[in-house]
Amino acid sequence: MTKAAFIYSQELEKFHYPPEHPFNTIRPKKTRDVLNSMGLLSGDGRSEVAPVPADRLTLKKFHSARYLHALKTASQGRWDSEALNMGIGTSDCPVFEGLYEYAVLATGGTLVAANLLLSGSADAAFNPSGGFHHAHPERASGFCYINDVALACHILAEQSKRVLYVDVDVHHGDGVAYAFYGRCDVMTISFHEDPRILFPGTGFEDEIGTGKGKGYCVNVPLPVGTYDQAYMKAFEEIAIPLMAAYKPDVIVFELGADALAGDPLAHLYLTNNVYADIITHLLRLNKPILMTGGGGYNIDNTVRAWALAWTVLCGADSGNADNPPLGGVMLESTDWQGGFRDRALAVSSQQRDAVMPAVEATIEAIKTNIFPIHGL
Ligand SMILES: [Zn+2]
C-alpha cells in the first residue's frame, strides 16, 4: 500500500494574486475539496499534511539574501527599482498582500513533502501549491517568487540522493534546469512548448548541461498542437530510457497542467490521460515521488487533472481512457460523475502532419546528443 501525503492547509486560502492575474491560488483548495468529497484524501495509507513555512536558512540554499530581503520588504508594501530589477513588482510577478508569507508557505509545503519522503513517512507526496519552477536565485519570473522545486531537489541531493526532476508544465522549467546545469546528481527533464513561441524562451534540445552535468539536462520542446500520442511518443522514447539508465533514488515531478487543450496561455492539445500515463511510468521506477502543481490556467481542467494525478499516484484510479467519462478538456463540463479522466480528443490528419515530424526530429536530436553520454 502506498503511503501518500496530500499537502494542504486552509492557511493557504488567505493569499491571492491580484484579480486580473492568471495565476489562481484557489486551485489547490478546489482539488482538495473534490478529492475530500469523494473520500479520496483519507484511508488506504492516504493522509493530509499541513505545510509549514520554509525557514530562511533553507531558502538561502537557492536564493540570495539580497533577493529574499527585497521580497519580504515588497510584501510589506515597500519596493524600489532594485526590487524591480530582480523581477519583483512586474506584471508577471506583482506585489500583493502577504506575497512573502504565501511564497514561503507554499515552498514550505514542498519541503515538508521532501522530508516525508526522506524519513520514509510517505512514498508519495503531492503539494498542489508548489511548482514555482521559473524563480531564479535572484530574480522573480513567470508568476514565481521562490523556487520550491529547485530547493526540494537541492535538499534531496544534499542527502546523497540521485534526484530525477521531471517537468511537464507547458513552459520550460528554466529555474530548476539552470540550478543544476553543471551537476550530474540531479537530472532534469523538461517537456514544454516550443521556446520560440512560449515563455521563457529557453529549453531548446541543444541545452544539455555543462561540465559534469553534460547530458543531465534534457529539454524536449514540442510544437503547437502537440496531442496525446505525439507527447507520449516523446516521453516513451526519451524519458523512459534515460530514467532507467540514470537510476534515480527519488523523483520530483512538476505537474503544471497548462499543456492541456484549452489552456488560455499555451497551445498544446493534451488530455489529462497523458499525466495519468506519465505517473504510471514514474511509479514503475518504484522510488519515492514528490509531485507538485505549477501552471494551469483553465481552472476546472487543472483541478480535474490534479485530482486524477493524485488518484493515480496513490493507486486509487479506477477509470481508464477506454471508458470515457462525461467531462473533458474541451467540453467545459463540470460533471465529473464518470471520473476525472478527459475524453479522448480527435486529431485531424492536418494536425498529425504538422506535429509528428517535428516531434520525431526532436527525439532524434536528443538521442544523438544525450543518449551516448548514458551508454544508450
Ligand atoms: Zn507553465
Short mmCIF file of C-alpha atoms and ligand atoms in Angstrom, two decimals:
data_model
loop_
_atom_site.label_atom_id
_atom_site.label_comp_id
_atom_site.label_asym_id
_atom_site.label_seq_id
_atom_site.Cartn_x
_atom_site.Cartn_y
_atom_site.Cartn_z
CA MET A 1 0.00 0.00 0.00
CA THR A 2 1.30 3.44 -0.94
CA LYS A 3 1.69 5.93 1.90
CA ALA A 4 0.64 9.15 0.20
CA ALA A 5 0.53 12.65 1.69
CA PHE A 6 -1.58 15.49 0.31
CA ILE A 7 -0.06 18.78 1.40
CA TYR A 8 -2.64 21.40 2.24
CA SER A 9 -3.96 23.74 4.90
CA GLN A 10 -6.62 26.45 4.98
CA GLU A 11 -3.86 28.93 5.78
CA LEU A 12 -3.07 28.92 2.03
CA GLU A 13 -6.54 30.28 1.25
CA LYS A 14 -5.66 33.67 2.72
CA PHE A 15 -3.44 34.64 -0.21
CA HIS A 16 -4.39 35.81 -3.69
CA TYR A 17 -2.57 37.25 -6.67
CA PRO A 18 -4.31 40.39 -7.98
CA PRO A 19 -7.72 39.57 -9.54
CA GLU A 20 -6.56 40.27 -13.12
CA HIS A 21 -3.60 37.89 -12.78
CA PRO A 22 -3.95 34.44 -14.42
CA PHE A 23 -2.37 32.55 -11.50
CA ASN A 24 -5.21 31.42 -9.26
CA THR A 25 -4.41 30.20 -5.75
CA ILE A 26 -7.88 28.64 -5.46
CA ARG A 27 -6.82 25.56 -7.48
CA PRO A 28 -5.29 23.56 -4.59
CA LYS A 29 -8.35 24.18 -2.41
CA LYS A 30 -10.68 23.07 -5.22
CA THR A 31 -8.57 19.96 -5.81
CA ARG A 32 -8.57 19.21 -2.11
CA ASP A 33 -12.33 19.71 -1.83
CA VAL A 34 -13.25 17.48 -4.76
CA LEU A 35 -10.95 14.71 -3.51
CA ASN A 36 -12.26 15.06 0.00
CA SER A 37 -15.89 14.94 -1.12
CA MET A 38 -15.16 11.67 -2.91
CA GLY A 39 -13.39 10.16 0.09
CA LEU A 40 -10.02 10.13 -1.69
CA LEU A 41 -7.99 12.06 0.86
CA SER A 42 -8.01 9.54 3.67
CA GLY A 43 -7.89 5.80 4.19
CA ASP A 44 -5.66 3.28 2.40
CA GLY A 45 -2.45 4.99 3.52
CA ARG A 46 -3.56 8.45 2.41
CA SER A 47 -3.27 11.45 4.68
CA GLU A 48 -3.43 15.22 4.61
CA VAL A 49 -0.39 17.09 5.92
CA ALA A 50 -0.17 20.82 6.57
CA PRO A 51 2.70 22.86 5.13
CA VAL A 52 4.98 24.79 7.45
CA PRO A 53 6.71 27.98 6.27
CA ALA A 54 10.19 27.35 4.90
CA ASP A 55 12.89 28.84 7.10
CA ARG A 56 15.26 31.49 5.84
CA LEU A 57 18.37 29.33 6.16
CA THR A 58 16.81 26.79 3.82
CA LEU A 59 15.65 29.43 1.34
CA LYS A 60 19.24 30.67 1.16
CA LYS A 61 20.32 27.33 -0.25
CA PHE A 62 18.94 28.66 -3.54
CA HIS A 63 18.06 32.36 -3.20
CA SER A 64 20.36 35.24 -2.31
CA ALA A 65 19.90 37.13 0.97
CA ARG A 66 19.51 40.35 -1.00
CA TYR A 67 16.65 38.92 -3.02
CA LEU A 68 14.85 37.43 -0.02
CA HIS A 69 15.12 40.75 1.77
CA ALA A 70 13.67 42.63 -1.21
CA LEU A 71 10.82 40.11 -1.49
CA LYS A 72 9.94 40.41 2.17
CA THR A 73 10.10 44.20 2.10
CA ALA A 74 7.92 44.32 -1.03
CA SER A 75 5.41 42.07 0.68
CA GLN A 76 5.11 44.72 3.38
CA GLY A 77 4.30 47.30 0.72
CA ARG A 78 7.70 48.85 0.05
CA TRP A 79 9.64 48.16 -3.09
CA ASP A 80 12.02 50.13 -5.25
CA SER A 81 13.88 49.97 -8.55
CA GLU A 82 16.34 47.48 -7.08
CA ALA A 83 13.47 45.10 -6.36
CA LEU A 84 12.01 45.74 -9.79
CA ASN A 85 15.38 44.83 -11.33
CA MET A 86 15.02 41.49 -9.57
CA GLY A 87 11.61 40.98 -11.18
CA ILE A 88 9.60 41.91 -8.09
CA GLY A 89 6.60 44.13 -8.87
CA THR A 90 6.31 43.40 -12.59
CA SER A 91 3.02 42.48 -14.26
CA ASP A 92 4.05 38.80 -14.24
CA CYS A 93 5.27 38.89 -10.64
CA PRO A 94 3.19 41.57 -8.96
CA VAL A 95 3.44 42.60 -5.35
CA PHE A 96 0.36 41.61 -3.37
CA GLU A 97 -0.53 41.48 0.27
CA GLY A 98 1.14 38.58 2.05
CA LEU A 99 3.23 37.70 -1.01
CA TYR A 100 6.25 36.66 1.06
CA GLU A 101 4.21 34.64 3.55
CA TYR A 102 2.42 32.90 0.68
CA ALA A 103 5.61 32.06 -1.22
CA VAL A 104 7.32 30.80 1.94
CA LEU A 105 4.31 28.68 2.97
CA ALA A 106 3.79 27.19 -0.49
CA THR A 107 7.52 26.39 -0.65
CA GLY A 108 7.39 25.00 2.86
CA GLY A 109 4.75 22.55 1.64
CA THR A 110 7.11 21.16 -0.97
CA LEU A 111 9.91 20.90 1.59
CA VAL A 112 7.61 19.13 4.07
CA ALA A 113 6.85 16.70 1.25
CA ALA A 114 10.58 16.16 0.59
CA ASN A 115 11.20 15.44 4.25
CA LEU A 116 8.29 12.97 4.43
CA LEU A 117 9.97 11.04 1.62
CA LEU A 118 13.41 11.25 3.24
CA SER A 119 12.10 9.96 6.57
CA GLY A 120 10.12 7.18 4.91
CA SER A 121 6.87 8.53 6.36
CA ALA A 122 5.50 8.72 2.82
CA ASP A 123 6.28 7.07 -0.52
CA ALA A 124 4.45 9.76 -2.45
CA ALA A 125 3.50 13.32 -1.64
CA PHE A 126 1.62 15.96 -3.59
CA ASN A 127 1.82 19.68 -2.93
CA PRO A 128 -0.62 21.28 -5.39
CA SER A 129 0.51 24.68 -4.05
CA GLY A 130 4.08 24.09 -5.27
CA GLY A 131 5.86 24.02 -8.63
CA PHE A 132 7.35 27.53 -8.97
CA HIS A 133 9.95 26.41 -11.46
CA HIS A 134 10.71 29.81 -13.04
CA ALA A 135 12.13 31.54 -9.96
CA HIS A 136 15.87 32.20 -10.17
CA PRO A 137 18.32 32.75 -7.30
CA GLU A 138 17.97 36.50 -7.57
CA ARG A 139 15.01 37.03 -9.84
CA ALA A 140 11.25 36.52 -9.69
CA SER A 141 9.93 35.33 -13.04
CA GLY A 142 6.84 33.84 -14.68
CA PHE A 143 4.49 34.13 -11.66
CA CYS A 144 7.18 32.52 -9.44
CA TYR A 145 8.98 34.09 -6.49
CA ILE A 146 10.59 31.24 -4.55
CA ASN A 147 11.69 28.11 -6.36
CA ASP A 148 10.31 25.34 -4.16
CA VAL A 149 11.13 22.59 -6.65
CA ALA A 150 14.79 23.62 -7.04
CA LEU A 151 15.03 23.77 -3.24
CA ALA A 152 13.49 20.31 -2.89
CA CYS A 153 15.94 18.86 -5.45
CA HIS A 154 18.78 20.56 -3.59
CA ILE A 155 17.74 19.19 -0.20
CA LEU A 156 17.27 15.67 -1.54
CA ALA A 157 20.67 15.80 -3.30
CA GLU A 158 22.27 17.04 -0.08
CA GLN A 159 21.16 13.75 1.48
CA SER A 160 23.15 11.95 -1.23
CA LYS A 161 20.06 11.06 -3.24
CA ARG A 162 20.22 10.82 -7.01
CA VAL A 163 17.36 13.10 -7.97
CA LEU A 164 15.28 12.85 -11.11
CA TYR A 165 13.33 16.04 -11.85
CA VAL A 166 10.57 15.70 -14.44
CA ASP A 167 8.69 18.82 -15.52
CA VAL A 168 5.59 18.59 -17.72
CA ASP A 169 4.42 22.18 -17.27
CA VAL A 170 3.93 23.68 -20.74
CA HIS A 171 6.68 26.22 -20.01
CA HIS A 172 10.37 25.31 -19.78
CA GLY A 173 11.42 24.54 -16.20
CA ASP A 174 14.28 27.01 -16.52
CA GLY A 175 14.89 27.85 -12.87
CA VAL A 176 15.44 24.20 -12.00
CA ALA A 177 17.31 23.26 -15.18
CA TYR A 178 19.84 26.08 -14.73
CA ALA A 179 20.20 25.46 -10.97
CA PHE A 180 21.64 22.02 -11.73
CA TYR A 181 23.09 22.68 -15.19
CA GLY A 182 26.61 21.65 -14.12
CA ARG A 183 25.64 18.73 -11.90
CA CYS A 184 25.11 15.03 -12.53
CA ASP A 185 23.36 14.22 -9.23
CA VAL A 186 20.15 15.95 -10.36
CA MET A 187 18.87 15.02 -13.81
CA THR A 188 16.29 17.47 -15.12
CA ILE A 189 13.90 16.53 -17.92
CA SER A 190 11.53 19.25 -19.12
CA PHE A 191 8.77 18.80 -21.69
CA HIS A 192 7.41 22.11 -22.90
CA GLU A 193 6.02 24.09 -25.81
CA ASP A 194 8.44 25.41 -28.43
CA PRO A 195 10.50 28.18 -26.74
CA ARG A 196 10.38 30.26 -29.94
CA ILE A 197 6.69 30.69 -29.22
CA LEU A 198 6.29 30.48 -25.47
CA PHE A 199 7.80 32.00 -22.33
CA PRO A 200 10.53 31.84 -21.07
CA GLY A 201 12.16 31.39 -24.50
CA THR A 202 14.66 28.76 -23.35
CA GLY A 203 14.74 24.97 -23.28
CA PHE A 204 15.97 24.09 -26.75
CA GLU A 205 17.07 20.50 -27.33
CA ASP A 206 20.73 21.52 -27.55
CA GLU A 207 20.72 22.88 -23.98
CA ILE A 208 22.04 19.68 -22.40
CA GLY A 209 24.08 20.79 -19.37
CA THR A 210 27.75 21.58 -18.97
CA GLY A 211 30.88 20.01 -17.42
CA LYS A 212 29.90 17.10 -15.18
CA GLY A 213 26.29 18.00 -15.86
CA LYS A 214 26.56 17.45 -19.59
CA GLY A 215 23.79 15.09 -20.63
CA TYR A 216 21.92 15.53 -17.34
CA CYS A 217 19.78 18.41 -18.55
CA VAL A 218 17.19 17.23 -21.03
CA ASN A 219 14.90 19.56 -22.93
CA VAL A 220 12.04 18.37 -25.09
CA PRO A 221 10.46 21.31 -26.94
CA LEU A 222 7.16 20.43 -28.60
CA PRO A 223 5.28 22.09 -31.45
CA VAL A 224 1.98 23.92 -31.22
CA GLY A 225 -0.88 21.43 -31.34
CA THR A 226 1.03 18.53 -29.78
CA TYR A 227 -1.55 15.87 -28.89
CA ASP A 228 -1.53 12.88 -26.54
CA GLN A 229 0.04 10.26 -28.82
CA ALA A 230 2.80 12.59 -30.01
CA TYR A 231 3.57 13.66 -26.44
CA MET A 232 3.67 10.08 -25.17
CA LYS A 233 5.89 9.04 -28.05
CA ALA A 234 8.40 11.69 -26.93
CA PHE A 235 8.06 10.64 -23.29
CA GLU A 236 8.45 6.95 -24.04
CA GLU A 237 11.40 7.35 -26.40
CA ILE A 238 13.29 9.97 -24.37
CA ALA A 239 12.36 9.93 -20.71
CA ILE A 240 11.88 6.21 -20.17
CA PRO A 241 15.33 5.03 -21.35
CA LEU A 242 17.06 7.98 -19.63
CA MET A 243 15.28 7.36 -16.33
CA ALA A 244 16.21 3.68 -16.48
CA ALA A 245 19.86 4.48 -17.23
CA TYR A 246 20.07 7.18 -14.58
CA LYS A 247 18.59 5.05 -11.77
CA PRO A 248 17.27 7.78 -9.50
CA ASP A 249 16.73 7.38 -5.77
CA VAL A 250 13.89 9.88 -5.71
CA ILE A 251 11.66 11.70 -8.21
CA VAL A 252 10.44 15.29 -8.18
CA PHE A 253 7.56 15.75 -10.64
CA GLU A 254 6.33 19.23 -11.56
CA LEU A 255 2.78 18.85 -12.86
CA GLY A 256 1.80 22.20 -14.27
CA ALA A 257 -1.44 21.47 -16.13
CA ASP A 258 -1.11 24.22 -18.73
CA ALA A 259 -0.28 21.78 -21.56
CA LEU A 260 -3.91 20.66 -21.54
CA ALA A 261 -6.02 21.57 -24.55
CA GLY A 262 -7.93 24.77 -23.89
CA ASP A 263 -5.36 26.38 -21.63
CA PRO A 264 -5.61 30.14 -22.26
CA LEU A 265 -1.83 30.74 -22.05
CA ALA A 266 -0.48 27.95 -24.25
CA HIS A 267 -1.07 25.95 -27.41
CA LEU A 268 -0.68 22.25 -26.76
CA TYR A 269 -3.57 19.83 -27.11
CA LEU A 270 -3.28 17.26 -24.37
CA THR A 271 -5.87 15.48 -22.28
CA ASN A 272 -5.16 14.58 -18.68
CA ASN A 273 -4.75 10.93 -19.68
CA VAL A 274 -1.16 11.88 -20.55
CA TYR A 275 -0.49 12.84 -16.95
CA ALA A 276 -2.01 9.60 -15.70
CA ASP A 277 0.19 7.61 -18.10
CA ILE A 278 3.33 9.51 -17.11
CA ILE A 279 2.69 8.99 -13.40
CA THR A 280 2.14 5.28 -14.10
CA HIS A 281 5.57 5.20 -15.79
CA LEU A 282 7.19 7.07 -12.89
CA LEU A 283 5.63 4.67 -10.37
CA ARG A 284 7.27 1.75 -12.17
CA LEU A 285 10.66 3.07 -11.00
CA ASN A 286 9.44 2.14 -7.52
CA LYS A 287 11.04 5.19 -5.89
CA PRO A 288 9.57 7.93 -3.70
CA ILE A 289 7.78 10.63 -5.67
CA LEU A 290 7.28 14.27 -4.79
CA MET A 291 4.64 15.76 -7.06
CA THR A 292 3.82 19.47 -7.21
CA GLY A 293 1.37 21.68 -9.02
CA GLY A 294 2.53 24.50 -11.27
CA GLY A 295 0.81 26.31 -14.14
CA GLY A 296 -2.70 25.55 -15.35
CA TYR A 297 -4.91 28.48 -16.26
CA ASN A 298 -8.16 26.76 -17.10
CA ILE A 299 -9.18 26.21 -13.51
CA ASP A 300 -11.64 23.30 -13.91
CA ASN A 301 -9.35 21.36 -16.24
CA THR A 302 -6.40 21.88 -13.91
CA VAL A 303 -8.34 20.78 -10.85
CA ARG A 304 -9.57 17.66 -12.61
CA ALA A 305 -6.06 16.86 -13.85
CA TRP A 306 -4.56 17.23 -10.37
CA ALA A 307 -7.35 15.19 -8.80
CA LEU A 308 -6.72 12.45 -11.36
CA ALA A 309 -2.96 12.68 -10.79
CA TRP A 310 -3.44 12.20 -7.05
CA THR A 311 -5.64 9.14 -7.54
CA VAL A 312 -3.09 7.57 -9.88
CA LEU A 313 -0.24 8.48 -7.53
CA CYS A 314 -1.85 6.69 -4.61
CA GLY A 315 -3.19 3.78 -6.63
CA ALA A 316 -6.85 4.78 -6.37
CA ASP A 317 -7.53 5.48 -10.04
CA SER A 318 -10.26 3.22 -11.34
CA GLY A 319 -11.09 4.86 -14.63
CA ASN A 320 -9.37 4.36 -17.94
CA ALA A 321 -9.25 6.09 -21.27
CA ASP A 322 -11.32 3.39 -22.97
CA ASN A 323 -14.25 4.16 -20.72
CA PRO A 324 -14.73 7.87 -21.26
CA PRO A 325 -16.37 9.94 -18.55
CA LEU A 326 -18.78 12.79 -19.09
CA GLY A 327 -16.28 15.62 -18.61
CA GLY A 328 -13.41 16.62 -20.79
CA VAL A 329 -10.95 19.39 -21.51
CA MET A 330 -12.89 20.74 -24.46
CA LEU A 331 -16.38 20.13 -23.16
CA GLU A 332 -16.45 22.81 -20.49
CA SER A 333 -18.25 20.24 -18.40
CA THR A 334 -18.00 20.12 -14.66
CA ASP A 335 -19.96 16.92 -14.42
CA TRP A 336 -17.29 14.55 -13.15
CA GLN A 337 -19.51 11.66 -12.12
CA GLY A 338 -17.79 9.49 -14.68
CA GLY A 339 -14.40 10.14 -13.12
CA PHE A 340 -11.59 12.61 -13.58
CA ARG A 341 -10.31 11.45 -16.94
CA ASP A 342 -10.80 13.57 -20.04
CA ARG A 343 -12.45 12.10 -23.06
CA ALA A 344 -10.04 11.45 -25.95
CA LEU A 345 -9.73 14.37 -28.38
CA ALA A 346 -10.00 13.96 -32.13
CA VAL A 347 -6.82 14.82 -34.04
CA SER A 348 -7.05 15.84 -37.68
CA SER A 349 -4.64 14.46 -40.26
CA GLN A 350 -3.50 18.04 -40.86
CA GLN A 351 -2.57 18.35 -37.17
CA ARG A 352 -0.82 14.99 -37.24
CA ASP A 353 1.22 16.06 -40.27
CA ALA A 354 2.20 19.32 -38.60
CA VAL A 355 3.13 17.82 -35.25
CA MET A 356 4.57 14.33 -35.63
CA PRO A 357 7.54 15.09 -37.95
CA ALA A 358 8.67 17.90 -35.64
CA VAL A 359 8.39 15.66 -32.58
CA GLU A 360 10.31 12.89 -34.35
CA ALA A 361 13.09 15.32 -35.31
CA THR A 362 13.37 16.48 -31.69
CA ILE A 363 13.51 12.90 -30.45
CA GLU A 364 16.32 12.11 -32.90
CA ALA A 365 18.31 15.22 -31.91
CA ILE A 366 18.08 14.33 -28.21
CA LYS A 367 19.02 10.72 -28.86
CA THR A 368 22.09 11.90 -30.79
CA ASN A 369 23.20 14.50 -28.24
CA ILE A 370 22.39 12.85 -24.93
CA PHE A 371 21.91 9.09 -25.19
CA PRO A 372 25.62 8.22 -25.81
CA ILE A 373 26.57 10.01 -22.57
CA HIS A 374 24.43 7.45 -20.72
CA GLY A 375 25.62 4.46 -22.73
CA LEU A 376 22.35 4.27 -24.66
ZN ZN B 1 3.53 26.95 -17.08
#
